[in-house]
Short mmCIF file of C-alpha atoms in Angstrom, two decimals:
data_model
loop_
_atom_site.label_atom_id
_atom_site.label_comp_id
_atom_site.label_asym_id
_atom_site.label_seq_id
_atom_site.Cartn_x
_atom_site.Cartn_y
_atom_site.Cartn_z
CA MET U 827 -159.22 80.79 78.39
CA GLN U 828 -161.44 83.33 76.67
CA ILE U 829 -163.51 85.20 79.24
CA PHE U 830 -165.21 88.50 78.61
CA ARG U 831 -167.80 90.64 80.26
CA LEU U 832 -170.78 92.29 78.65
CA LYS U 833 -171.37 95.64 80.37
CA ASP U 834 -174.79 97.18 80.85
CA TYR U 835 -176.44 94.03 79.55
CA LYS U 836 -180.05 93.92 80.78
CA VAL U 837 -181.33 90.64 79.36
CA ILE U 838 -183.12 88.51 81.94
CA PRO U 839 -182.51 84.74 81.83
CA LYS U 840 -185.47 82.66 80.70
CA LEU U 841 -186.52 79.41 82.38
CA ASN U 842 -187.32 77.17 79.42
CA ILE U 843 -189.60 74.64 81.07
CA GLU U 844 -192.57 74.91 83.37
CA MET U 845 -191.41 74.77 86.96
CA SER U 846 -192.40 71.64 88.84
CA SER U 847 -195.06 72.04 91.50
CA GLU U 848 -192.60 71.09 94.25
CA LEU U 849 -189.98 73.65 93.23
CA PHE U 850 -192.68 76.27 92.75
CA LYS U 851 -193.83 75.58 96.32
CA LEU U 852 -190.25 76.04 97.48
CA GLU U 853 -189.92 79.41 95.73
CA GLN U 854 -193.35 80.39 97.06
CA TYR U 855 -192.30 79.48 100.58
CA ILE U 856 -189.01 81.40 100.31
CA VAL U 857 -190.74 84.56 99.07
CA ASN U 858 -193.72 84.48 101.41
CA HIS U 859 -191.81 83.44 104.52
CA SER U 860 -188.73 85.60 104.03
CA CYS U 861 -188.99 87.07 107.55
CA ASP U 862 -188.89 83.60 109.10
CA ILE U 863 -186.03 82.60 106.84
CA GLU U 864 -183.99 85.72 107.60
CA HIS U 865 -184.52 85.11 111.33
CA TRP U 866 -183.31 81.53 110.87
CA PHE U 867 -180.21 82.82 109.11
CA ARG U 868 -179.52 85.28 111.93
CA THR U 869 -179.57 82.44 114.46
CA GLN U 870 -177.05 80.58 112.31
CA TRP U 871 -174.68 83.55 112.12
CA GLN U 872 -174.84 83.96 115.87
CA GLU U 873 -173.31 80.49 116.14
CA HIS U 874 -170.96 80.51 113.16
CA GLN U 875 -168.56 83.03 111.62
CA ALA U 876 -169.16 83.42 107.90
CA PRO U 877 -166.14 83.20 105.59
CA PHE U 878 -164.77 86.61 104.62
CA TYR U 879 -166.00 86.14 101.06
CA ALA U 880 -167.34 83.37 98.85
CA SER U 881 -169.08 82.64 95.57
CA VAL U 882 -171.53 79.82 94.92
CA ASP U 883 -172.38 78.28 91.54
CA LEU U 884 -176.06 77.31 91.29
CA ARG U 885 -178.17 75.45 88.77
CA ASN U 886 -181.91 75.63 88.18
CA SER U 887 -183.42 72.67 86.35
CA GLY U 888 -187.03 73.72 86.85
CA PHE U 889 -187.49 70.81 89.21
CA LYS U 890 -184.38 71.32 91.33
CA LEU U 891 -182.38 74.35 92.52
CA ALA U 892 -179.05 73.52 94.12
CA PRO U 893 -175.41 74.60 94.49
CA VAL U 894 -172.79 72.67 92.56
CA ASP U 895 -169.68 74.42 93.87
CA THR U 896 -168.59 76.82 96.61
CA ASN U 897 -165.46 78.94 96.12
CA LEU U 898 -163.79 80.47 99.19
CA PHE U 899 -161.23 82.41 97.11
CA PRO U 900 -163.55 84.01 94.56
CA GLY U 901 -162.36 85.76 91.45
CA GLY U 902 -164.72 87.65 89.20
CA PHE U 903 -165.54 90.73 91.28
CA ASN U 904 -165.15 92.61 88.01
CA ASN U 905 -168.22 90.78 86.69
CA LEU U 906 -170.54 92.18 89.36
CA CYS U 907 -172.94 95.03 88.70
CA GLU U 908 -171.34 98.33 89.72
CA THR U 909 -174.67 99.45 91.21
CA PHE U 910 -174.04 97.28 94.24
CA ILE U 911 -170.50 98.46 95.03
CA PRO U 912 -171.77 100.44 98.07
CA LEU U 913 -173.33 97.24 99.42
CA SER U 914 -170.00 95.45 98.94
CA ILE U 915 -168.13 98.21 100.76
CA GLN U 916 -170.51 98.06 103.72
CA ALA U 917 -170.26 94.26 103.90
CA ALA U 918 -166.45 94.39 103.70
CA SER U 919 -166.33 96.95 106.51
CA ILE U 920 -168.42 94.70 108.75
CA ALA U 921 -166.33 91.65 107.87
CA ILE U 922 -163.05 93.41 108.66
CA GLU U 923 -164.39 94.76 111.95
CA LYS U 924 -165.24 91.23 113.06
CA ILE U 925 -161.90 89.70 112.12
CA CYS U 926 -159.46 92.52 112.82
CA PRO U 927 -161.22 95.55 114.39
CA ASP U 928 -158.16 97.82 114.29
CA ALA U 929 -157.15 96.92 110.75
CA LYS U 930 -155.74 99.79 108.74
CA LYS U 931 -153.53 97.98 106.24
CA ILE U 932 -154.26 94.79 104.35
CA LEU U 933 -152.12 92.68 102.03
CA ILE U 934 -153.84 90.72 99.25
CA ILE U 935 -152.02 87.60 98.08
CA PRO U 936 -153.25 86.86 94.54
CA GLU U 937 -153.02 83.77 92.38
CA ASN U 938 -149.68 83.14 90.73
CA HIS U 939 -151.03 83.58 87.19
CA THR U 940 -151.07 87.33 87.69
CA ARG U 941 -150.82 88.27 83.99
CA ASN U 942 -154.38 87.10 83.24
CA THR U 943 -156.07 90.38 82.27
CA PHE U 944 -159.50 89.40 83.54
CA TYR U 945 -158.10 88.26 86.87
CA LEU U 946 -156.21 91.54 87.19
CA GLU U 947 -159.46 93.43 86.60
CA HIS U 948 -160.97 91.38 89.41
CA LEU U 949 -158.09 92.32 91.73
CA SER U 950 -158.57 95.97 90.86
CA CYS U 951 -162.27 95.79 91.78
CA LEU U 952 -161.53 93.95 95.02
CA CYS U 953 -158.90 96.55 95.90
CA ASN U 954 -161.37 99.36 95.20
CA ILE U 955 -163.92 97.84 97.59
CA LEU U 956 -161.38 97.45 100.39
CA GLN U 957 -159.91 100.91 99.90
CA LYS U 958 -163.36 102.49 100.11
CA ALA U 959 -163.92 100.45 103.28
CA GLY U 960 -161.03 102.46 104.76
CA LEU U 961 -158.04 100.17 104.21
CA GLU U 962 -154.63 100.73 102.71
CA VAL U 963 -154.19 97.88 100.23
CA ARG U 964 -151.09 96.31 98.69
CA PHE U 965 -150.61 93.15 96.62
CA GLY U 966 -147.93 90.70 97.67
CA THR U 967 -147.04 87.53 95.80
CA ILE U 968 -145.92 84.10 97.06
CA ASN U 969 -144.61 83.33 93.57
CA LYS U 970 -140.90 82.74 94.16
CA GLU U 971 -140.10 83.69 90.56
CA ILE U 972 -141.16 87.30 91.14
CA LEU U 973 -138.19 88.99 92.80
CA GLU U 974 -138.92 92.60 91.87
CA PRO U 975 -142.12 94.70 91.91
CA LEU U 976 -144.21 93.93 88.85
CA ASN U 977 -146.39 96.74 87.47
CA LEU U 978 -149.15 95.31 85.27
CA LYS U 979 -151.18 97.65 83.07
CA LEU U 980 -154.96 97.54 82.79
CA GLU U 981 -157.46 99.39 80.63
CA GLY U 982 -158.28 102.99 81.43
CA ASN U 983 -154.79 103.95 82.62
CA LYS U 984 -155.12 101.63 85.62
CA SER U 985 -152.44 99.26 86.84
CA ILE U 986 -151.79 96.61 89.48
CA LEU U 987 -148.50 96.53 91.37
CA ILE U 988 -147.56 93.02 92.49
CA GLU U 989 -144.69 93.01 94.99
CA PRO U 990 -142.52 90.33 96.58
CA ILE U 991 -143.20 89.65 100.25
CA VAL U 992 -140.71 88.76 102.96
CA LYS U 993 -141.08 87.42 106.49
CA LYS U 994 -139.83 89.76 109.20
CA ASN U 995 -140.36 89.60 112.98
CA HIS U 996 -143.02 86.88 112.68
CA GLY U 997 -144.99 88.78 110.07
CA LEU U 998 -145.20 89.41 106.36
CA VAL U 999 -144.02 92.75 105.00
CA VAL U 1000 -143.49 94.47 101.68
CA ASN U 1001 -140.29 96.47 101.50
CA ASN U 1002 -140.62 100.07 100.35
CA VAL U 1003 -138.13 101.90 98.15
CA ASP U 1004 -137.10 104.23 101.01
CA GLY U 1005 -136.03 101.32 103.21
CA SER U 1006 -139.19 101.24 105.32
CA SER U 1007 -141.70 98.44 105.10
CA PHE U 1008 -145.44 97.98 104.73
CA ARG U 1009 -146.63 95.68 107.52
CA PRO U 1010 -150.30 94.77 107.12
CA CYS U 1011 -152.72 94.13 109.97
CA ALA U 1012 -154.27 91.26 108.03
CA ILE U 1013 -153.51 89.02 105.04
CA LEU U 1014 -156.31 88.42 102.54
CA LEU U 1015 -155.76 85.27 100.49
CA ASN U 1016 -157.07 85.34 96.95
CA ASN U 1017 -154.88 82.35 96.16
CA ASP U 1018 -156.56 78.97 96.63
CA LEU U 1019 -153.30 77.19 97.66
CA SER U 1020 -153.88 74.27 95.31
CA VAL U 1021 -150.48 72.68 95.79
CA GLU U 1022 -149.33 73.42 99.33
CA ILE U 1023 -149.33 75.88 102.19
CA PRO U 1024 -146.16 77.93 101.56
CA SER U 1025 -143.79 78.07 104.50
CA ILE U 1026 -143.84 81.87 104.37
CA LEU U 1027 -147.47 81.78 105.56
CA GLU U 1028 -146.68 79.63 108.58
CA ASN U 1029 -146.00 80.92 112.10
CA ILE U 1030 -146.91 84.55 111.51
CA ASP U 1031 -148.75 86.77 113.97
CA GLN U 1032 -151.02 88.42 111.41
CA THR U 1033 -154.59 87.29 110.76
CA ILE U 1034 -154.92 85.30 107.53
CA ILE U 1035 -158.33 85.38 105.86
CA PRO U 1036 -159.63 82.95 104.80
CA PRO U 1037 -157.50 80.60 106.96
CA VAL U 1038 -154.90 78.58 105.10
CA HIS U 1039 -156.81 75.33 105.73
CA ALA U 1040 -159.49 76.67 103.36
CA GLY U 1041 -157.05 76.06 100.49
CA TRP U 1042 -157.46 73.16 98.10
CA CYS U 1043 -154.29 71.52 99.38
CA THR U 1044 -156.32 70.47 102.44
CA ARG U 1045 -159.98 71.16 101.61
CA ARG U 1046 -162.19 68.74 99.66
CA LYS U 1047 -165.44 69.26 97.76
CA THR U 1048 -166.92 66.08 99.24
CA GLN U 1049 -166.27 67.33 102.74
CA HIS U 1050 -168.00 70.62 101.93
CA PHE U 1051 -171.05 68.82 100.54
CA GLU U 1052 -171.24 66.62 103.63
CA TYR U 1053 -171.66 69.83 105.62
CA TYR U 1054 -174.07 71.19 103.02
CA ASN U 1055 -176.09 67.99 103.26
CA ALA U 1056 -176.61 68.63 106.98
CA VAL U 1057 -177.57 72.28 106.42
CA ALA U 1058 -179.96 71.37 103.60
CA ASN U 1059 -181.67 68.82 105.84
CA GLU U 1060 -182.07 71.42 108.60
CA PHE U 1061 -183.53 73.95 106.17
CA ALA U 1062 -185.80 71.30 104.67
CA SER U 1063 -187.09 70.38 108.13
CA PHE U 1064 -187.64 74.06 108.89
CA SER U 1065 -189.43 74.75 105.60
CA GLY U 1066 -191.20 71.41 105.08
CA ILE U 1067 -189.64 70.52 101.72
CA ASP U 1068 -187.89 67.48 100.31
CA PRO U 1069 -184.15 68.24 100.83
CA TRP U 1070 -183.36 66.65 97.46
CA LEU U 1071 -184.87 69.70 95.78
CA ILE U 1072 -181.91 71.81 96.97
CA ASN U 1073 -179.23 69.17 97.45
CA PRO U 1074 -177.26 67.18 94.83
CA TYR U 1075 -176.47 63.56 95.62
CA PHE U 1076 -172.76 62.75 95.61
CA GLU U 1077 -170.17 60.05 96.25
CA LYS U 1078 -166.44 60.14 96.93
CA LEU U 1079 -163.72 57.94 95.43
CA ASN U 1080 -160.01 57.85 96.36
CA GLY U 1081 -157.05 55.99 94.89
CA LEU U 1082 -157.67 56.83 91.24
CA ASP U 1083 -155.07 56.97 88.50
CA PHE U 1084 -156.66 57.74 85.16
CA HIS U 1085 -153.46 57.10 83.22
CA GLU U 1086 -152.95 53.66 84.75
CA HIS U 1087 -156.69 52.76 84.71
CA LYS U 1088 -156.46 52.32 88.47
CA GLY U 1089 -159.77 52.48 90.33
CA GLU U 1090 -161.91 52.44 87.17
CA GLU U 1091 -164.03 49.46 88.20
CA GLU U 1092 -164.90 51.07 91.52
CA LEU U 1093 -165.65 54.33 89.70
CA PHE U 1094 -167.91 52.38 87.32
CA THR U 1095 -169.82 50.88 90.27
CA LYS U 1096 -170.25 54.18 92.10
CA VAL U 1097 -171.45 55.95 88.95
CA GLU U 1098 -173.93 53.17 88.20
CA LEU U 1099 -175.38 53.21 91.73
CA LEU U 1100 -175.62 57.00 91.83
CA LEU U 1101 -177.39 57.11 88.46
CA GLN U 1102 -179.90 54.55 89.76
CA LYS U 1103 -180.45 56.64 92.89
CA ILE U 1104 -181.10 59.76 90.81
CA LYS U 1105 -183.43 57.83 88.50
CA LYS U 1106 -185.59 56.81 91.46
CA LYS U 1107 -186.06 60.48 92.36
CA TYR U 1108 -186.83 61.33 88.75
CA ASP U 1109 -189.48 58.59 88.72
CA GLN U 1110 -190.92 59.87 92.01
CA TYR U 1111 -191.42 63.34 90.54
CA GLN U 1112 -192.21 62.14 86.99
CA ILE U 1113 -189.15 63.88 85.57
CA ARG U 1114 -188.40 62.95 81.98
CA HIS U 1115 -184.82 64.23 81.82
CA GLU U 1116 -181.96 61.80 81.47
CA PRO U 1117 -179.97 61.50 84.73
CA TYR U 1118 -176.25 62.20 84.60
CA VAL U 1119 -173.34 62.68 86.97
CA VAL U 1120 -170.41 65.06 87.00
CA ILE U 1121 -167.04 63.62 88.00
CA LYS U 1122 -164.74 66.32 89.35
CA ALA U 1123 -161.36 66.49 91.02
CA ASP U 1124 -162.19 66.57 94.73
CA ALA U 1125 -159.77 69.45 95.21
CA GLY U 1126 -160.36 70.96 91.80
CA THR U 1127 -160.65 74.51 90.62
CA TYR U 1128 -160.94 76.62 87.44
CA GLY U 1129 -163.24 74.06 85.81
CA MET U 1130 -160.34 71.62 85.39
CA GLY U 1131 -160.53 67.87 85.94
CA ILE U 1132 -164.23 67.55 85.05
CA MET U 1133 -166.13 64.96 82.99
CA ILE U 1134 -169.78 64.04 82.43
CA ALA U 1135 -171.19 60.49 82.56
CA LYS U 1136 -174.72 59.56 81.50
CA LYS U 1137 -174.07 55.86 81.89
CA ALA U 1138 -171.51 53.95 83.92
CA GLU U 1139 -169.79 52.64 80.79
CA ASP U 1140 -168.70 56.20 79.97
CA VAL U 1141 -165.93 56.02 82.59
CA LEU U 1142 -164.43 52.89 81.00
CA SER U 1143 -164.11 54.29 77.49
CA LEU U 1144 -161.97 57.39 78.00
CA ASN U 1145 -159.57 58.25 75.21
CA ARG U 1146 -156.08 59.56 75.85
CA LYS U 1147 -157.14 63.19 75.65
CA LYS U 1148 -159.84 62.73 78.29
CA ARG U 1149 -157.49 60.75 80.53
CA ASN U 1150 -154.92 63.54 80.33
CA LYS U 1151 -157.64 66.10 81.13
CA MET U 1152 -158.77 64.16 84.20
CA SER U 1153 -155.28 63.27 85.44
CA VAL U 1154 -153.96 66.71 86.41
CA ILE U 1155 -155.43 70.04 87.41
CA LYS U 1156 -154.09 73.48 88.30
CA GLU U 1157 -150.30 73.77 88.63
CA GLY U 1158 -149.89 70.13 87.61
CA SER U 1159 -151.50 68.62 90.72
CA LYS U 1160 -152.27 64.94 90.14
CA VAL U 1161 -155.88 63.83 90.50
CA THR U 1162 -156.32 60.79 92.76
CA GLU U 1163 -159.59 61.79 94.48
CA VAL U 1164 -162.87 62.70 92.83
CA ILE U 1165 -166.38 63.71 93.77
CA ILE U 1166 -169.11 62.00 91.75
CA GLN U 1167 -171.91 64.55 91.87
CA GLU U 1168 -175.48 64.43 90.65
CA GLY U 1169 -175.70 66.48 87.49
CA ILE U 1170 -178.27 69.29 87.48
CA HIS U 1171 -179.60 70.37 84.11
CA THR U 1172 -179.61 74.13 83.70
CA GLU U 1173 -182.88 75.18 82.08
CA GLU U 1174 -182.09 78.89 82.10
CA THR U 1175 -180.98 80.52 78.87
CA ILE U 1176 -180.13 83.97 77.57
CA GLU U 1177 -180.88 84.37 73.88
CA GLY U 1178 -180.70 80.61 73.51
CA ALA U 1179 -177.37 80.19 75.33
CA VAL U 1180 -177.37 78.09 78.49
CA THR U 1181 -176.63 80.00 81.67
CA GLU U 1182 -176.22 79.49 85.41
CA PRO U 1183 -176.25 82.01 88.27
CA VAL U 1184 -173.18 82.65 90.44
CA ILE U 1185 -173.91 84.34 93.76
CA TYR U 1186 -171.30 86.48 95.58
CA MET U 1187 -171.16 87.13 99.30
CA ILE U 1188 -168.97 89.12 101.67
CA ASP U 1189 -169.39 88.00 105.26
CA HIS U 1190 -173.01 86.74 105.41
CA PHE U 1191 -174.34 89.36 102.98
CA VAL U 1192 -175.31 88.64 99.39
CA ILE U 1193 -173.65 91.46 97.45
CA GLY U 1194 -174.76 90.48 93.94
CA GLY U 1195 -173.89 88.01 91.29
CA PHE U 1196 -173.72 87.30 87.61
CA TYR U 1197 -174.79 84.74 85.06
CA ARG U 1198 -172.21 82.45 83.52
CA VAL U 1199 -173.22 82.01 79.89
CA HIS U 1200 -171.94 79.58 77.26
CA THR U 1201 -173.08 79.63 73.66
CA THR U 1202 -171.68 76.21 72.65
CA LYS U 1203 -172.56 74.07 75.68
CA ASP U 1204 -175.72 72.11 76.44
CA LYS U 1205 -177.82 72.18 79.59
CA ASP U 1206 -176.12 69.06 80.94
CA GLU U 1207 -172.53 70.24 80.40
CA ASN U 1208 -169.95 72.18 82.41
CA LEU U 1209 -170.24 75.89 81.66
CA ASN U 1210 -167.01 76.83 83.44
CA ALA U 1211 -165.04 76.26 80.26
CA PRO U 1212 -163.25 78.24 77.53
CA GLY U 1213 -165.73 80.36 75.59
CA MET U 1214 -167.86 81.33 78.58
CA HIS U 1215 -168.81 84.92 79.27
CA PHE U 1216 -170.50 86.74 82.12
CA ILE U 1217 -173.54 88.98 82.42
CA PRO U 1218 -173.91 90.99 85.65
CA GLN U 1219 -177.05 90.59 87.73
CA PRO U 1220 -179.41 92.69 85.61
CA PHE U 1221 -181.82 93.95 88.25
CA GLU U 1222 -182.42 97.48 89.47
CA THR U 1223 -182.61 96.37 93.12
CA SER U 1224 -180.23 94.28 95.19
CA CYS U 1225 -182.75 91.44 95.65
CA LEU U 1226 -181.78 91.23 99.32
CA MET U 1227 -185.47 91.03 100.15
CA PRO U 1228 -188.28 89.72 97.96
CA ASP U 1229 -191.22 91.74 96.73
CA GLN U 1230 -194.24 89.86 98.03
CA GLY U 1231 -196.51 92.01 95.87
CA ARG U 1232 -195.08 90.40 92.74
CA PRO U 1233 -195.31 86.78 91.56
CA CYS U 1234 -193.03 84.22 93.23
CA ASP U 1235 -191.38 83.48 89.90
CA ASP U 1236 -190.69 87.15 89.20
CA GLU U 1237 -187.04 87.42 88.14
CA ALA U 1238 -185.97 89.57 91.10
CA ASN U 1239 -187.79 87.27 93.54
CA ARG U 1240 -186.08 84.31 91.91
CA PHE U 1241 -182.70 85.92 92.46
CA TYR U 1242 -183.60 86.36 96.12
CA ALA U 1243 -184.32 82.61 96.24
CA TYR U 1244 -180.91 82.02 94.67
CA GLY U 1245 -179.38 84.09 97.46
CA VAL U 1246 -181.11 81.95 100.07
CA ILE U 1247 -179.74 78.71 98.61
CA ALA U 1248 -176.27 80.24 98.25
CA ARG U 1249 -176.30 81.25 101.90
CA LEU U 1250 -177.08 77.67 102.87
CA ALA U 1251 -173.81 76.74 101.18
CA LEU U 1252 -172.14 79.60 103.05
CA ILE U 1253 -173.33 78.19 106.38
CA ALA U 1254 -171.90 74.82 105.35
CA ALA U 1255 -168.57 76.46 104.54
CA ALA U 1256 -168.55 78.28 107.90
CA ARG U 1257 -169.08 75.04 109.82
CA GLU U 1258 -166.53 73.27 107.64
CA LEU U 1259 -163.83 75.85 108.41
CA GLU U 1260 -164.64 75.88 112.13
CA ASP U 1261 -164.41 72.10 112.49
CA ASN U 1262 -161.16 71.89 110.53
CA SER U 1263 -159.32 74.80 112.14
#
């Protein structure tokens, strides 16, 4: 997958269509009532513990602004603007104090595909944040094929040392060359556990963050969006908006086998009904776009196992290549469950290329974000695909608070609104993890 980062890129995304009156009212409310909103968020965080970190993919169609995915094992810290590193360090310090107040050492467990250069750059940035928050950091792998320390080179004379981990006295340790061992106070997972919870992570007395049940082997997108649906309704009641403006419709389907054509008729029916439901909303708001749905593996990641349907018949006419693409995801996991999610057109572009914002959080703090850009995709396609690139949040301020002296659709104010919607997804994730612990 070709992924690259453009440094010091200051182009601001352009919204290509005139914003609908309803969405404009929403942005206006968010900017002008930020004190009320921040108070509402504080009451939520008094009741719920935010995940240690998360990223949320958003889409802005000009008539709708909503999350389409929430990642509890975010990569891509290397794509964030370096200006906001101090904010990240402060947020990480607060998060660690809550989870493990006496923490001095932390072990990061990365994904198994550790030779991906861009992922390694992400690990280096994450390590830098935690080290500056006062932690001694090591990387330990659950990849059984790595039996010796693996030193991986990065640009600028940097490197990442990935080491095997062993279980000792009900805890995970990394053995040192001198015979001693590094025993962390906490384990930070940056591995989304797509296949299973490894036995080495079971029955240990160290704090694991996020908890192992946040992994895709147990977590489901549909479950997350059920929680988000509740949060969106609460926020809509609080702010007096139509919750549909910030909430994508979705359906769940189990028992699929794309190779064997199993479950296709039921998929056809669910897609048809969801498209009709979306069309009614489009008619209500006089939206001229063509409705579409995104069918995704319910436990999917890395943009794998995704297809677009603009009519129900699309799911009955898949060729072999598309069936193979939808049948398996990361590490060969078979797809039998999908989320059928309302597609949200992205009307933001950078120099003509479609783009979508990705918001990053540590604890309950927005620490920045970037724009995912794709030069060969359309506004109704998946941008998390080969050929994408990233542009860091190009603002001089952190956008943690809006500037009420500037227009509501000012770019920095808009990014603040993005942070509000992303934090709604974060609340949903917090409740989801609590209820499934």
